[in-house]
PDB file of C-alpha atoms in Angstrom:
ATOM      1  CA  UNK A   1     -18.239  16.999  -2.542  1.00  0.00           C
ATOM      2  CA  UNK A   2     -20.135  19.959  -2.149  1.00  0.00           C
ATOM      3  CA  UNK A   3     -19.800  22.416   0.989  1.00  0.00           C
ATOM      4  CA  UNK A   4     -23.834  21.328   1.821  1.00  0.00           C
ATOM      5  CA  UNK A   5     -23.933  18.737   4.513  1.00  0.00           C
ATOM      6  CA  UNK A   6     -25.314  15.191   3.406  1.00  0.00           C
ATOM      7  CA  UNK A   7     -28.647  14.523   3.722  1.00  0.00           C
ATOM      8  CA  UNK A   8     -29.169  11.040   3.405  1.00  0.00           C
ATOM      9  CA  UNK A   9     -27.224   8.145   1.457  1.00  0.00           C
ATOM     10  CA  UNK A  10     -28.246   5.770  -1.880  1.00  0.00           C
ATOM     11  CA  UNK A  11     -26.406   2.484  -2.839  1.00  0.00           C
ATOM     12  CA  UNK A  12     -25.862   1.899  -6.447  1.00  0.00           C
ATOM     13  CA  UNK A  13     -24.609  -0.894  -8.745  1.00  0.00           C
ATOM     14  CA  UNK A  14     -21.123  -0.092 -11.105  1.00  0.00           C
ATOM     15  CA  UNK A  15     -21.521  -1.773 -14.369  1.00  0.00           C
ATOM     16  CA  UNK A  16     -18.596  -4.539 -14.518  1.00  0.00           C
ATOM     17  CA  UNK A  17     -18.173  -4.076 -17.903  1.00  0.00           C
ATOM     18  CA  UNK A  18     -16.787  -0.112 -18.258  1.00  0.00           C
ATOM     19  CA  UNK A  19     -13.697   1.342 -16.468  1.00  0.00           C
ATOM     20  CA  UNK A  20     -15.849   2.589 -13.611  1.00  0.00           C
ATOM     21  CA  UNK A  21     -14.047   0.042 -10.985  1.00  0.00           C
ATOM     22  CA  UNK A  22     -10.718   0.486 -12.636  1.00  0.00           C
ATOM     23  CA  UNK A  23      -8.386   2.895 -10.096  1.00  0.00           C
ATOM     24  CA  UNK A  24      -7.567   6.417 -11.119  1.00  0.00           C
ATOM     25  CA  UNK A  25      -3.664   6.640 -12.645  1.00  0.00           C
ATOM     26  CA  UNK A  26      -0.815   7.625 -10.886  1.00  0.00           C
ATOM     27  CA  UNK A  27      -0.614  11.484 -10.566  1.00  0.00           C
ATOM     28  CA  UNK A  28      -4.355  11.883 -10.115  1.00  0.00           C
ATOM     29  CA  UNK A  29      -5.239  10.498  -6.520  1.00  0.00           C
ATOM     30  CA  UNK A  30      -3.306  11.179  -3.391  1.00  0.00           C
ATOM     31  CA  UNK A  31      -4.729   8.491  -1.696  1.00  0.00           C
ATOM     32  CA  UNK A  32      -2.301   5.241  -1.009  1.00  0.00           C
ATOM     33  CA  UNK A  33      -2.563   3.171  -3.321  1.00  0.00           C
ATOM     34  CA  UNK A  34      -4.077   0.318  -1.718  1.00  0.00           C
ATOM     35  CA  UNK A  35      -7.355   2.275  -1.294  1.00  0.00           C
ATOM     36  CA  UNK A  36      -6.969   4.551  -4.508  1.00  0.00           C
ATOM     37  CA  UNK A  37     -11.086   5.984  -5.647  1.00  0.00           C
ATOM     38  CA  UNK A  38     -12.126   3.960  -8.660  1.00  0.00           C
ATOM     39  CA  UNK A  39     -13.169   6.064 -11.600  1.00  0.00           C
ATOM     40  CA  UNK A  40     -16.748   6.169 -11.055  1.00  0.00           C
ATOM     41  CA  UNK A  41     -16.271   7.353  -7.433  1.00  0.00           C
ATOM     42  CA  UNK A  42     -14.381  10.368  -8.718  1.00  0.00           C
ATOM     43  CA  UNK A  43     -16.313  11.019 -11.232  1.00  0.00           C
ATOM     44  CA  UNK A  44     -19.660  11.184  -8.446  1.00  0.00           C
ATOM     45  CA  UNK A  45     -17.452  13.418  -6.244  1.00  0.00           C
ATOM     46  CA  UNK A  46     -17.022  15.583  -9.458  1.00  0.00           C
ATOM     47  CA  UNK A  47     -20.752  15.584  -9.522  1.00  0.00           C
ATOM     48  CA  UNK A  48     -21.103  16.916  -5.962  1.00  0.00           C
ATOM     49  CA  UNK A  49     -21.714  13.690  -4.520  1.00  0.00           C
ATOM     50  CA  UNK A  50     -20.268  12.312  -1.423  1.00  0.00           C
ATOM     51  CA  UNK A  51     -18.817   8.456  -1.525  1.00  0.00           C
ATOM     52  CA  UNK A  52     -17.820   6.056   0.940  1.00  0.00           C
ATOM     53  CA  UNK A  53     -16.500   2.300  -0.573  1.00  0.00           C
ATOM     54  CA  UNK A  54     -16.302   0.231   2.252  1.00  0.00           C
ATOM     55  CA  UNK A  55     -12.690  -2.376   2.059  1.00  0.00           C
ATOM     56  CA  UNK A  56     -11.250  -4.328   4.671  1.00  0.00           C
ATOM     57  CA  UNK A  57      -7.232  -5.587   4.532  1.00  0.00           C
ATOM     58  CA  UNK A  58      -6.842  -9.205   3.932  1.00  0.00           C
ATOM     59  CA  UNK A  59      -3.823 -11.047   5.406  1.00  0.00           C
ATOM     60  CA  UNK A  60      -2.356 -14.577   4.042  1.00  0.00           C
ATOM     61  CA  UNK A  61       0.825 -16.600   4.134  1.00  0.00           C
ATOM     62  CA  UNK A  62       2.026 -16.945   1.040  1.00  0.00           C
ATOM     63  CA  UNK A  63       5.478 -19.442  -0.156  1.00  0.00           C
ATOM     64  CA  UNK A  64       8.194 -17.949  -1.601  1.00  0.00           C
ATOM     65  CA  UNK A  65      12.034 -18.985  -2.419  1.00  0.00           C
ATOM     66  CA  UNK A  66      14.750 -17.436  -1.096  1.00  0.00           C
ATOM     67  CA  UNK A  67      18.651 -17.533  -1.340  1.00  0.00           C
ATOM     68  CA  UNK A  68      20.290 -18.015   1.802  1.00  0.00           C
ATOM     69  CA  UNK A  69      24.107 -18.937   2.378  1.00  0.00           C
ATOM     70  CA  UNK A  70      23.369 -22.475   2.496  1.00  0.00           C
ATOM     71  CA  UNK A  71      20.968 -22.489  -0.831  1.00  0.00           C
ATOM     72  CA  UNK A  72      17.549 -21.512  -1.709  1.00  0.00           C
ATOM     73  CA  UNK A  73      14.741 -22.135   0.686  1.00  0.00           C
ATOM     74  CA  UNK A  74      11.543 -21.718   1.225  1.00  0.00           C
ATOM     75  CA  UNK A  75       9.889 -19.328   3.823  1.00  0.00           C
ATOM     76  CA  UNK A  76       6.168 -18.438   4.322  1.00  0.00           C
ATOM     77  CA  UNK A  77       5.401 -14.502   4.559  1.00  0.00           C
ATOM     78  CA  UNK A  78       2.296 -13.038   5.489  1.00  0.00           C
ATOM     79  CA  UNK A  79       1.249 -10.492   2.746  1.00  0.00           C
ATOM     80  CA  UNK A  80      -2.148  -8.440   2.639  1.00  0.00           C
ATOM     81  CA  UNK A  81      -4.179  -6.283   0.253  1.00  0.00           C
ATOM     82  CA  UNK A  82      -7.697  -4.300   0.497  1.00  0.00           C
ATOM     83  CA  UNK A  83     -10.774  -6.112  -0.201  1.00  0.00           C
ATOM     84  CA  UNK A  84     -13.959  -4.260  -0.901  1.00  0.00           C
ATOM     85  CA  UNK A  85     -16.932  -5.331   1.692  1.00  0.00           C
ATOM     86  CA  UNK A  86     -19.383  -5.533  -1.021  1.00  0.00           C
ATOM     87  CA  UNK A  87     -18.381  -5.346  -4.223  1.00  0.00           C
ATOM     88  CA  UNK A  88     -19.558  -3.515  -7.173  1.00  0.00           C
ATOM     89  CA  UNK A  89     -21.531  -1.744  -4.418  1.00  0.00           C
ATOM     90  CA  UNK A  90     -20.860   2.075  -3.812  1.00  0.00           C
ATOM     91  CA  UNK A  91     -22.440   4.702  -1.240  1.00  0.00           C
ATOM     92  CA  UNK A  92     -23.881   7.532  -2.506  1.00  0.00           C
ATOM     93  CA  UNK A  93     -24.395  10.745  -0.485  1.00  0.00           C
ATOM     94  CA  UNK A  94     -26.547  13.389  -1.729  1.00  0.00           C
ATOM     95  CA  UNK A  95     -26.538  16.831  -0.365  1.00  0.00           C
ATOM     96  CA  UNK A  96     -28.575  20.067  -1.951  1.00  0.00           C
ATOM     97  CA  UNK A  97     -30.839  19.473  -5.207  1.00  0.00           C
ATOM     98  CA  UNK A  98     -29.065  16.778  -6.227  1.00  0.00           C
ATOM     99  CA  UNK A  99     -31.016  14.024  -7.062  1.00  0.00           C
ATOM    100  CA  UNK A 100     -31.064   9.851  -8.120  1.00  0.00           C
ATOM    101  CA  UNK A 101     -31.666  11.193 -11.756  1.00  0.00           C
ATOM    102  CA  UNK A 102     -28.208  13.125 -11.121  1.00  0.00           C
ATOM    103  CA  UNK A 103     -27.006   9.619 -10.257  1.00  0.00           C
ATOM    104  CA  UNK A 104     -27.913   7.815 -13.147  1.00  0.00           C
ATOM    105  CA  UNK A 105     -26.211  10.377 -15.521  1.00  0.00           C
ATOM    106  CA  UNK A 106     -22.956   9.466 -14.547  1.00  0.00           C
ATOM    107  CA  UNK A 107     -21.083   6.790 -17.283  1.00  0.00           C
ATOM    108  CA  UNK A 108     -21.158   2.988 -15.421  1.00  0.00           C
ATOM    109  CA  UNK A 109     -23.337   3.766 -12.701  1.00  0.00           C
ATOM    110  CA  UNK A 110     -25.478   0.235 -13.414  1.00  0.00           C
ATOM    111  CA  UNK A 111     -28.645   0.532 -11.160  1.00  0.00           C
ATOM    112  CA  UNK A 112     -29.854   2.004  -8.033  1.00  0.00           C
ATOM    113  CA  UNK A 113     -30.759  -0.394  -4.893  1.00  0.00           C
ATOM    114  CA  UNK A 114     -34.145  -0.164  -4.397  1.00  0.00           C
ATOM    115  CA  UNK A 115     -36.507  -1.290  -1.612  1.00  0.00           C
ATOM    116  CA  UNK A 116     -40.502  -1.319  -1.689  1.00  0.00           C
ATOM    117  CA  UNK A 117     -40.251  -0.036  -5.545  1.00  0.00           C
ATOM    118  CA  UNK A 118     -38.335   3.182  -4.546  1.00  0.00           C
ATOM    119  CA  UNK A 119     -34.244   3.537  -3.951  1.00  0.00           C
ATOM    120  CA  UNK A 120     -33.321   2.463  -0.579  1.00  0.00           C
ATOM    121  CA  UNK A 121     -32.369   5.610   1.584  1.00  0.00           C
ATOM    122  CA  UNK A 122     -29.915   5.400   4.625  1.00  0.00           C
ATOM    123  CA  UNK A 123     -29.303   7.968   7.176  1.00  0.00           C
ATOM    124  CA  UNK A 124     -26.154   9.363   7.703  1.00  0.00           C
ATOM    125  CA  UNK A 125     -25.922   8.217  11.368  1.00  0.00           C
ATOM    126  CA  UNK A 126     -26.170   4.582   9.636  1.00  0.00           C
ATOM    127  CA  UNK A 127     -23.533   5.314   7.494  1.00  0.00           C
ATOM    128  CA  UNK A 128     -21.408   6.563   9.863  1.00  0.00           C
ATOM    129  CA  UNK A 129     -21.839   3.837  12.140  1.00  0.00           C
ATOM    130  CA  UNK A 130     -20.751   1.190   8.713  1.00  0.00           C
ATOM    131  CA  UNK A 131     -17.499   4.395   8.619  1.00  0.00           C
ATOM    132  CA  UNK A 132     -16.554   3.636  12.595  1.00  0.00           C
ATOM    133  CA  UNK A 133     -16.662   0.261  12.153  1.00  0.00           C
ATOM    134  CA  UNK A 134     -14.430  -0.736   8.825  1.00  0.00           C
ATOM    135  CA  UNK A 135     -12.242   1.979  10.505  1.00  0.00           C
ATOM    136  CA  UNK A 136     -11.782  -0.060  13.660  1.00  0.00           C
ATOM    137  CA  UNK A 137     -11.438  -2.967  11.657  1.00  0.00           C
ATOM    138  CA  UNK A 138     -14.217  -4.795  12.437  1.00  0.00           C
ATOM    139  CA  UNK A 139     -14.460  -6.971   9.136  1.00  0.00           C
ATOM    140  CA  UNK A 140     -10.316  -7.248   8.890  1.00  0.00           C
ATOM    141  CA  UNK A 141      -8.803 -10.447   8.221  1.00  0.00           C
ATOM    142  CA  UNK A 142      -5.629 -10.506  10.176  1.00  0.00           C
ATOM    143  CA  UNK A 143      -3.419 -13.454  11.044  1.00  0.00           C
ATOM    144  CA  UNK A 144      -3.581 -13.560  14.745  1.00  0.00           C
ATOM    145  CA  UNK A 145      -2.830 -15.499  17.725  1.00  0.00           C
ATOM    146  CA  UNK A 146      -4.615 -18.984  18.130  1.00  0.00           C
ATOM    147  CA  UNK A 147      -7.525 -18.483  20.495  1.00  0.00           C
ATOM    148  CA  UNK A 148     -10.344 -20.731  21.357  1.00  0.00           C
ATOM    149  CA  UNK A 149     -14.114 -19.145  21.565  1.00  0.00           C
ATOM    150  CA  UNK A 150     -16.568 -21.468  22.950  1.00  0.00           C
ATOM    151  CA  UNK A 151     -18.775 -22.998  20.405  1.00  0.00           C
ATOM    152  CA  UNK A 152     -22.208 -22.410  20.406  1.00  0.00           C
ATOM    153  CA  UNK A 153     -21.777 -19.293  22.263  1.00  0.00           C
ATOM    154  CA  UNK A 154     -24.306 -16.201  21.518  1.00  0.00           C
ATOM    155  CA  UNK A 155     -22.312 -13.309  20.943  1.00  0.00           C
ATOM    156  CA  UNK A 156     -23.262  -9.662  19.921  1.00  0.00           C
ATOM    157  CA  UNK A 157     -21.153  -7.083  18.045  1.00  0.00           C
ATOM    158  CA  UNK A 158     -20.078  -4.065  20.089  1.00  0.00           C
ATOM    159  CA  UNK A 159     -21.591  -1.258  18.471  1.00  0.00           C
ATOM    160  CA  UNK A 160     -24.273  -0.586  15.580  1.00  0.00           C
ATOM    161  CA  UNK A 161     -24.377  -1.243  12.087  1.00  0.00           C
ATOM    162  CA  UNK A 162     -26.862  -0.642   9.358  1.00  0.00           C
ATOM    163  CA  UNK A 163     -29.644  -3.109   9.471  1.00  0.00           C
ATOM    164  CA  UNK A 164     -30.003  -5.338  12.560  1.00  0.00           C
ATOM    165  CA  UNK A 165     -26.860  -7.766  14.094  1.00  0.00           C
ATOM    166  CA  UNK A 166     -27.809 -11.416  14.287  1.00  0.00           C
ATOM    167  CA  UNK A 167     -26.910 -13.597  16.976  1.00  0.00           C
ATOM    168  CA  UNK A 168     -25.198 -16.589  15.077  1.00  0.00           C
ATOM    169  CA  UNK A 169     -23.134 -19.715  16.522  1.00  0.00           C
ATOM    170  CA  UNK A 170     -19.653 -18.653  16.820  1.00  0.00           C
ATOM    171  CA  UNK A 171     -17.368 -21.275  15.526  1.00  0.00           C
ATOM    172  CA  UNK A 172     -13.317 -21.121  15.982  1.00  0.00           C
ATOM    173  CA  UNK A 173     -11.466 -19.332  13.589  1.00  0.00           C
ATOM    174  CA  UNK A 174      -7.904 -18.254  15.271  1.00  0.00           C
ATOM    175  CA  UNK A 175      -8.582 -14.947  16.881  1.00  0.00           C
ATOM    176  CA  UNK A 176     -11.950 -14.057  15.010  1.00  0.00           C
ATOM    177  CA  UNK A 177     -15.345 -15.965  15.212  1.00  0.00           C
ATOM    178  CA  UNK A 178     -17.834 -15.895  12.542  1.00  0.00           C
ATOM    179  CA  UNK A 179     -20.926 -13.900  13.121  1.00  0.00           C
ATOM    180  CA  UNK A 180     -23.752 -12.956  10.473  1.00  0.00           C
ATOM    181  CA  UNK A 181     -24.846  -9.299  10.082  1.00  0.00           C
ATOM    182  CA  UNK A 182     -28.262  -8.358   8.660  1.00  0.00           C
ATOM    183  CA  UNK A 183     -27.621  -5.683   6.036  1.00  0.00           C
ATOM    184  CA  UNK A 184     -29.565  -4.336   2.909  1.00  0.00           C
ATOM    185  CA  UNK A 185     -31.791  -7.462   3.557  1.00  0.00           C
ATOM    186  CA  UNK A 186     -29.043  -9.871   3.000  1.00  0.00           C
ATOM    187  CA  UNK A 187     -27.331 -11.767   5.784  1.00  0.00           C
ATOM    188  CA  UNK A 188     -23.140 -11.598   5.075  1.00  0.00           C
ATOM    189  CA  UNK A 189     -21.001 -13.624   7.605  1.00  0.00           C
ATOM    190  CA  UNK A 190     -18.293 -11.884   8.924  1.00  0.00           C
ATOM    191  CA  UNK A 191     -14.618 -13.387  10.891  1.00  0.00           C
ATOM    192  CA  UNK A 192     -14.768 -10.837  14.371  1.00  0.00           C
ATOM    193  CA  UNK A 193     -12.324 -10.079  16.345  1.00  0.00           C
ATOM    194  CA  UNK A 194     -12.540 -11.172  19.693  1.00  0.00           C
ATOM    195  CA  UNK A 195     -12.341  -8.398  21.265  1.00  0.00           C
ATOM    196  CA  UNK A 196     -14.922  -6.822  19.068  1.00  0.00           C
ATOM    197  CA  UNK A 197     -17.663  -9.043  20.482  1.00  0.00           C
ATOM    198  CA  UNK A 198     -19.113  -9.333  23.725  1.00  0.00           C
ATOM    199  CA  UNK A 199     -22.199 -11.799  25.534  1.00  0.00           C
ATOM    200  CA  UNK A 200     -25.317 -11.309  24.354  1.00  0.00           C
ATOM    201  CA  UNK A 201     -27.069 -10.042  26.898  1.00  0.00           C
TER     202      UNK A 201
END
């Protein structure tokens, strides 16, 4: 990323079909490896653009056989792994005279998300807000405690995301509740944390 501050943000569409999504090798990240930049985002970030991949850790129980002192057994452990929130979608921040055309140059980079015939812009405030929230863990999918939420219940989202947050029927789900988010025009349903929500007012 360049030293200039970003301006505002694109979203584009990696190609399935190249190495773009493919992680870099070991020896050329120093991220962990769970959240290692795909090939496409470093080769943006070469470009002088900023990127931002939002992923969210997913958590499941999983069988497996074990030797004990009286024989093999089996126990259930809970294992998790990174999820992206939407993918084959990528932020793009642009900064300086950069441009979409300096975009579309870069090797599987499919399309650019477009809105009213031109590509969708978001602010960096909005972007930020999407940062502060898949760093709290909003969309996580943890195994929790059992907890009951009352059904039917209108709940809102504590804090701000891009787009507008839709009040949606909560329905039980351990410690989470689904909710539906408004977001690039599509509505995605989301498992909340309880704590994460609060009455609609």
């Amino acid at each position: 990323m360049s030293g200039q501050a970003v301006t505002h943000w694109h979203v584009v569409y990696v190609a399935v079909g190249g190495g773009g999504l493919a992680p870099l090798r070991d020896g050329e990240d120093h991220q962990p490896d769970a959240k290692r930049r795909t090939m496409v985002e470093a080769a943006l970030q070469r470009r002088g653009f900023a990127t931002f991949r939002p992923q969210f850790r997913l958590e499941r129980m999983k069988r497996r056989r074990v030797l004990t002192p009286k024989g093999r057994v089996t126990e259930e452990v809970k294992v998790g792994s990174w999820r992206d929130l939407f993918p084959r979608y990528l932020f793009v921040g642009m900064s300086g005279k950069l441009s979409c055309w300096d975009i579309r140059q870069v090797e599987d980079v499919d399309a650019i998300l477009y809105s009213d015939g031109a590509p969708a812009v978001f602010l960096p405030e909005q972007i930020e807000d999407l940062m502060m929230a898949v760093d709290a863990g909003l969309f996580d999918q943890l195994i929790g405690r059992e907890t009951v939420f009352n059904a039917g219940q209108h709940v809102q989202i504590i804090g701000t995301l891009p787009g507008k947050i839709v009040e949606k029927q909560s329905v039980k789900e351990g410690d989470k509740v689904t909710v539906a988010i408004e977001l690039f025009g599509r509505e995605y349903f989301e498992r909340v944390p309880l704590d994460k929500l609060k009455a609609a007012s």
